[in-house]
mmCIF file of C-alpha atoms in Angstrom:
data_model
loop_
_atom_site.group_PDB
_atom_site.id
_atom_site.type_symbol
_atom_site.label_atom_id
_atom_site.label_comp_id
_atom_site.label_asym_id
_atom_site.label_seq_id
_atom_site.Cartn_x
_atom_site.Cartn_y
_atom_site.Cartn_z
ATOM 1 C CA GLY S 11 89.056 110.010 95.503
ATOM 2 C CA ALA S 12 86.838 106.711 96.658
ATOM 3 C CA GLY S 13 86.813 105.587 92.733
ATOM 4 C CA VAL S 14 88.413 106.106 89.282
ATOM 5 C CA SER S 15 86.873 109.032 87.758
ATOM 6 C CA GLN S 16 86.297 109.628 84.085
ATOM 7 C CA SER S 17 84.924 112.899 82.515
ATOM 8 C CA PRO S 18 82.929 113.458 80.537
ATOM 9 C CA ARG S 19 81.114 110.767 80.692
ATOM 10 C CA TYR S 20 79.717 111.266 76.837
ATOM 11 C CA LYS S 21 81.446 113.305 73.607
ATOM 12 C CA VAL S 22 80.309 114.308 70.919
ATOM 13 C CA ALA S 23 83.275 115.362 68.202
ATOM 14 C CA LYS S 24 82.872 116.506 64.608
ATOM 15 C CA ARG S 25 85.313 114.702 62.519
ATOM 16 C CA GLY S 26 88.711 116.534 62.223
ATOM 17 C CA GLN S 27 88.151 117.862 66.293
ATOM 18 C CA ASP S 28 90.729 117.082 68.631
ATOM 19 C CA VAL S 29 89.095 115.890 72.012
ATOM 20 C CA ALA S 30 90.669 115.396 75.394
ATOM 21 C CA LEU S 31 89.536 112.666 77.990
ATOM 22 C CA ARG S 32 90.445 113.136 81.844
ATOM 23 C CA CYS S 33 90.757 110.156 84.288
ATOM 24 C CA ASP S 34 91.489 110.701 87.460
ATOM 25 C CA PRO S 35 92.320 107.351 89.781
ATOM 26 C CA ILE S 36 91.928 106.394 92.732
ATOM 27 C CA SER S 37 94.238 108.242 95.386
ATOM 28 C CA GLY S 38 97.601 106.869 95.847
ATOM 29 C CA HIS S 39 97.116 104.692 93.079
ATOM 30 C CA VAL S 40 100.425 104.570 91.064
ATOM 31 C CA SER S 41 99.633 102.325 87.791
ATOM 32 C CA LEU S 42 96.951 104.030 85.494
ATOM 33 C CA PHE S 43 95.749 102.178 82.230
ATOM 34 C CA TRP S 44 93.946 103.588 79.000
ATOM 35 C CA TYR S 45 91.457 101.156 76.807
ATOM 36 C CA GLN S 46 89.596 101.468 73.980
ATOM 37 C CA GLN S 47 86.110 99.417 73.976
ATOM 38 C CA ALA S 48 84.552 98.661 70.594
ATOM 39 C CA LEU S 49 80.730 97.672 71.093
ATOM 40 C CA GLY S 50 80.560 94.103 71.689
ATOM 41 C CA GLN S 51 84.707 93.809 71.641
ATOM 42 C CA GLY S 52 86.873 93.359 74.793
ATOM 43 C CA PRO S 53 88.563 96.293 76.083
ATOM 44 C CA GLU S 54 91.814 96.782 74.028
ATOM 45 C CA PHE S 55 95.040 97.744 75.877
ATOM 46 C CA LEU S 56 96.117 101.696 74.797
ATOM 47 C CA THR S 57 99.260 102.374 77.134
ATOM 48 C CA TYR S 58 100.207 102.437 80.721
ATOM 49 C CA PHE S 59 101.371 105.032 83.236
ATOM 50 C CA GLN S 60 103.386 104.211 86.826
ATOM 51 C CA ASN S 61 103.288 107.147 88.314
ATOM 52 C CA GLU S 62 104.240 109.770 85.383
ATOM 53 C CA ALA S 63 106.281 107.425 83.418
ATOM 54 C CA GLN S 64 104.505 105.971 80.333
ATOM 55 C CA LEU S 65 105.656 102.725 80.472
ATOM 56 C CA ASP S 66 104.039 101.267 77.608
ATOM 57 C CA LYS S 67 101.912 103.013 74.682
ATOM 58 C CA SER S 68 102.025 100.028 72.275
ATOM 59 C CA GLY S 69 98.390 99.945 71.768
ATOM 60 C CA LEU S 70 97.916 103.493 70.627
ATOM 61 C CA PRO S 71 96.860 103.117 67.263
ATOM 62 C CA SER S 72 98.165 105.868 65.542
ATOM 63 C CA ASP S 73 100.098 109.523 66.323
ATOM 64 C CA ARG S 74 97.029 111.215 66.688
ATOM 65 C CA PHE S 75 96.455 109.543 70.194
ATOM 66 C CA PHE S 76 98.688 111.090 72.933
ATOM 67 C CA ALA S 77 98.521 110.035 76.626
ATOM 68 C CA GLU S 78 99.885 111.863 79.440
ATOM 69 C CA ARG S 79 100.210 111.901 83.176
ATOM 70 C CA PRO S 80 102.619 115.056 84.289
ATOM 71 C CA GLU S 81 102.253 114.877 87.844
ATOM 72 C CA GLY S 82 101.710 110.959 88.200
ATOM 73 C CA SER S 83 97.925 111.631 89.181
ATOM 74 C CA VAL S 84 95.426 112.558 86.802
ATOM 75 C CA SER S 85 95.975 111.699 83.107
ATOM 76 C CA THR S 86 94.500 112.992 80.023
ATOM 77 C CA LEU S 87 93.999 111.144 76.716
ATOM 78 C CA LYS S 88 93.906 113.216 73.414
ATOM 79 C CA ILE S 89 92.826 112.339 70.315
ATOM 80 C CA GLN S 90 93.920 114.652 67.313
ATOM 81 C CA ARG S 91 91.872 115.009 64.260
ATOM 82 C CA THR S 92 89.134 112.312 65.208
ATOM 83 C CA GLN S 93 87.890 110.084 62.633
ATOM 84 C CA GLN S 94 84.837 107.939 63.218
ATOM 85 C CA GLU S 95 86.814 105.144 63.765
ATOM 86 C CA ASP S 96 88.054 105.960 67.170
ATOM 87 C CA SER S 97 84.366 106.268 68.279
ATOM 88 C CA ALA S 98 84.190 103.761 71.178
ATOM 89 C CA VAL S 99 84.184 103.981 75.032
ATOM 90 C CA TYR S 100 87.414 104.914 76.650
ATOM 91 C CA LEU S 101 88.427 103.608 79.889
ATOM 92 C CA CYS S 102 90.325 104.267 82.228
ATOM 93 C CA ALA S 103 91.796 102.064 85.500
ATOM 94 C CA SER S 104 93.904 102.273 87.880
ATOM 95 C CA SER S 105 96.078 100.036 90.479
ATOM 96 C CA SER S 106 98.258 100.466 93.626
ATOM 97 C CA GLY S 107 101.347 99.000 92.638
ATOM 98 C CA ARG S 108 102.332 97.876 95.129
ATOM 99 C CA GLN S 109 104.126 94.505 95.577
ATOM 100 C CA GLY S 110 101.661 91.880 94.373
ATOM 101 C CA ASP S 111 98.649 93.896 94.315
ATOM 102 C CA THR S 112 98.210 94.164 90.414
ATOM 103 C CA GLU S 113 93.981 94.234 90.581
ATOM 104 C CA ALA S 114 92.897 96.746 88.549
ATOM 105 C CA PHE S 115 90.220 99.034 88.892
ATOM 106 C CA PHE S 116 87.945 100.787 86.251
ATOM 107 C CA GLY S 117 86.098 104.282 85.605
ATOM 108 C CA GLN S 118 82.835 104.315 84.203
ATOM 109 C CA GLY S 119 84.448 105.209 80.880
ATOM 110 C CA THR S 120 83.909 108.430 78.328
ATOM 111 C CA ARG S 121 81.445 107.492 75.379
ATOM 112 C CA LEU S 122 82.826 109.370 72.007
ATOM 113 C CA THR S 123 81.033 109.629 69.199
ATOM 114 C CA VAL S 124 82.593 110.918 65.998
ATOM 115 C CA VAL S 125 80.262 111.973 63.528
ATOM 116 C CA GLN J 19 96.006 83.975 68.091
ATOM 117 C CA LYS J 20 95.058 86.413 70.543
ATOM 118 C CA GLU J 21 96.886 86.690 73.391
ATOM 119 C CA VAL J 22 93.924 85.638 75.806
ATOM 120 C CA GLU J 23 90.636 83.493 74.128
ATOM 121 C CA GLN J 24 87.170 83.240 75.606
ATOM 122 C CA ASN J 25 83.928 81.600 73.787
ATOM 123 C CA SER J 26 81.879 84.742 72.955
ATOM 124 C CA GLY J 27 78.573 82.882 73.332
ATOM 125 C CA PRO J 28 76.058 83.698 74.336
ATOM 126 C CA LEU J 29 75.495 80.908 77.209
ATOM 127 C CA SER J 30 72.824 79.818 78.357
ATOM 128 C CA VAL J 31 72.017 78.478 81.695
ATOM 129 C CA PRO J 32 68.937 77.889 83.643
ATOM 130 C CA GLU J 33 68.643 79.973 87.113
ATOM 131 C CA GLY J 34 69.696 77.644 90.460
ATOM 132 C CA ALA J 35 72.511 75.707 88.265
ATOM 133 C CA ILE J 36 76.446 76.563 87.920
ATOM 134 C CA ALA J 37 77.381 78.675 85.347
ATOM 135 C CA SER J 38 81.361 77.734 83.881
ATOM 136 C CA LEU J 39 83.078 79.974 82.025
ATOM 137 C CA ASN J 40 86.301 79.397 80.320
ATOM 138 C CA CYS J 41 89.680 81.093 79.104
ATOM 139 C CA THR J 42 92.702 80.141 77.849
ATOM 140 C CA TYR J 43 96.124 82.553 77.395
ATOM 141 C CA SER J 44 99.367 82.383 75.213
ATOM 142 C CA ASP J 45 101.921 83.806 76.863
ATOM 143 C CA ARG J 46 103.216 81.528 79.837
ATOM 144 C CA VAL J 47 104.602 84.230 81.834
ATOM 145 C CA SER J 48 101.705 85.583 82.675
ATOM 146 C CA GLN J 49 101.589 85.664 86.231
ATOM 147 C CA SER J 50 97.988 87.045 87.527
ATOM 148 C CA PHE J 51 94.754 86.575 86.482
ATOM 149 C CA PHE J 52 91.266 88.457 86.372
ATOM 150 C CA TRP J 53 87.355 88.193 85.880
ATOM 151 C CA TYR J 54 85.822 91.019 85.228
ATOM 152 C CA ARG J 55 81.956 91.395 84.989
ATOM 153 C CA GLN J 56 80.690 93.776 82.691
ATOM 154 C CA TYR J 57 76.795 94.955 82.489
ATOM 155 C CA SER J 58 75.679 96.383 79.087
ATOM 156 C CA GLY J 59 76.636 99.816 79.276
ATOM 157 C CA LYS J 60 78.555 100.095 82.204
ATOM 158 C CA SER J 61 82.247 99.476 83.115
ATOM 159 C CA PRO J 62 83.750 96.255 83.797
ATOM 160 C CA GLU J 63 83.680 95.275 87.160
ATOM 161 C CA LEU J 64 86.539 93.090 88.989
ATOM 162 C CA ILE J 65 84.900 89.676 90.790
ATOM 163 C CA MET J 66 87.898 87.557 91.098
ATOM 164 C CA SER J 67 91.623 87.637 91.006
ATOM 165 C CA ILE J 68 93.878 84.603 90.891
ATOM 166 C CA TYR J 69 98.004 84.028 91.039
ATOM 167 C CA SER J 70 98.526 80.319 92.033
ATOM 168 C CA ASN J 71 97.290 76.879 90.566
ATOM 169 C CA GLY J 72 94.388 75.664 92.129
ATOM 170 C CA ASP J 73 90.587 77.246 92.799
ATOM 171 C CA LYS J 74 90.225 80.024 94.353
ATOM 172 C CA GLU J 75 86.588 80.620 96.201
ATOM 173 C CA ASP J 76 84.561 83.932 97.100
ATOM 174 C CA GLY J 77 80.644 83.447 97.804
ATOM 175 C CA ARG J 78 79.240 81.777 94.421
ATOM 176 C CA PHE J 79 82.456 82.387 92.342
ATOM 177 C CA THR J 80 85.241 80.046 92.208
ATOM 178 C CA ALA J 81 88.402 80.532 90.196
ATOM 179 C CA GLN J 82 90.268 78.013 88.514
ATOM 180 C CA LEU J 83 93.659 78.380 87.598
ATOM 181 C CA ASN J 84 95.900 75.641 85.644
ATOM 182 C CA LYS J 85 99.001 77.502 84.445
ATOM 183 C CA ALA J 86 100.555 74.423 83.013
ATOM 184 C CA SER J 87 97.596 74.279 80.240
ATOM 185 C CA GLN J 88 97.531 78.001 80.069
ATOM 186 C CA TYR J 89 93.995 77.875 81.390
ATOM 187 C CA VAL J 90 91.494 80.046 83.384
ATOM 188 C CA SER J 91 87.925 79.241 84.576
ATOM 189 C CA LEU J 92 85.146 80.904 86.511
ATOM 190 C CA LEU J 93 82.375 78.736 87.967
ATOM 191 C CA ILE J 94 79.276 80.584 89.257
ATOM 192 C CA ARG J 95 77.204 78.231 91.271
ATOM 193 C CA ASP J 96 73.453 78.992 92.229
ATOM 194 C CA SER J 97 73.478 81.623 89.287
ATOM 195 C CA GLN J 98 70.625 84.084 89.299
ATOM 196 C CA PRO J 99 69.063 86.516 86.756
ATOM 197 C CA SER J 100 71.497 89.173 88.200
ATOM 198 C CA ASP J 101 74.766 87.227 86.478
ATOM 199 C CA SER J 102 73.600 87.872 83.328
ATOM 200 C CA ALA J 103 76.330 89.805 81.814
ATOM 201 C CA THR J 104 79.604 89.501 79.823
ATOM 202 C CA TYR J 105 82.414 87.875 81.897
ATOM 203 C CA LEU J 106 86.075 89.181 80.818
ATOM 204 C CA CYS J 107 89.048 87.165 81.674
ATOM 205 C CA ALA J 108 92.057 89.197 81.941
ATOM 206 C CA VAL J 109 95.914 88.493 81.967
ATOM 207 C CA ASN J 110 98.508 90.557 83.539
ATOM 208 C CA LYS J 111 102.295 89.031 83.237
ATOM 209 C CA GLY J 112 103.809 91.707 86.179
ATOM 210 C CA TYR J 113 103.442 90.173 89.869
ATOM 211 C CA SER J 114 105.592 92.830 91.822
ATOM 212 C CA SER J 115 103.322 95.627 90.215
ATOM 213 C CA ALA J 116 100.647 96.080 87.333
ATOM 214 C CA SER J 117 102.104 95.834 83.490
ATOM 215 C CA LYS J 118 99.855 95.476 80.652
ATOM 216 C CA ILE J 119 96.578 93.970 81.310
ATOM 217 C CA ILE J 120 94.857 91.740 78.653
ATOM 218 C CA PHE J 121 91.677 90.961 78.155
ATOM 219 C CA GLY J 122 89.371 88.380 76.107
ATOM 220 C CA SER J 123 86.611 89.806 74.133
ATOM 221 C CA GLY J 124 84.513 88.177 77.254
ATOM 222 C CA THR J 125 81.613 85.710 77.091
ATOM 223 C CA ARG J 126 78.289 86.710 77.215
ATOM 224 C CA LEU J 127 76.168 84.664 79.897
ATOM 225 C CA SER J 128 72.702 84.784 80.247
ATOM 226 C CA ILE J 129 70.738 83.145 83.019
ATOM 227 C CA ARG J 130 67.102 82.277 82.023
ATOM 228 C CA PRO J 131 64.291 82.119 85.336
#
């Protein structure tokens, strides 16, 4: 596609509910990133994929957070048993992964509100 | 110490003047440096990337990198009200391919008419 696409754009979840956030990267992009952004803060790194391999998940805040990219394209970020502190904008970015090209481009984000 | 540090602002600059935004980073092995612009309620938009020491110019924007001082800056010439946004500095340790990209908390820039 022309850009990174995320869905849904907005999600309201009741505390304890499981949610799944989808990211469709730019076509052909090898690298995919997930970030969490709280109001007034910069994006906080969650996890990074190169193709289907999850190379870094050091930013996932708890074992309730899980990400996958089974075919090396679309990725899903899953949050189990959501808590109020999970309320944030979840941003996905992709990068070509080509030699010397490390620029990453963001989708529009999913705003998650846990009530 | 945060890996990427920025002054949160707000930085207020008169229209037509030069806005100067600064960023420091802690990891000397960092190879790639980026400036993103983020309007309120929108996602970050890449405006500049820089990989080598010195200046890189693109229109009204100039990025400056000093690896010895671990310092990156962004200059915006002839500032316009539409430049009012939060500017995020980001750092990537990888060169051959993207690895973890770390962001600063952003500097809010306000251009006053």
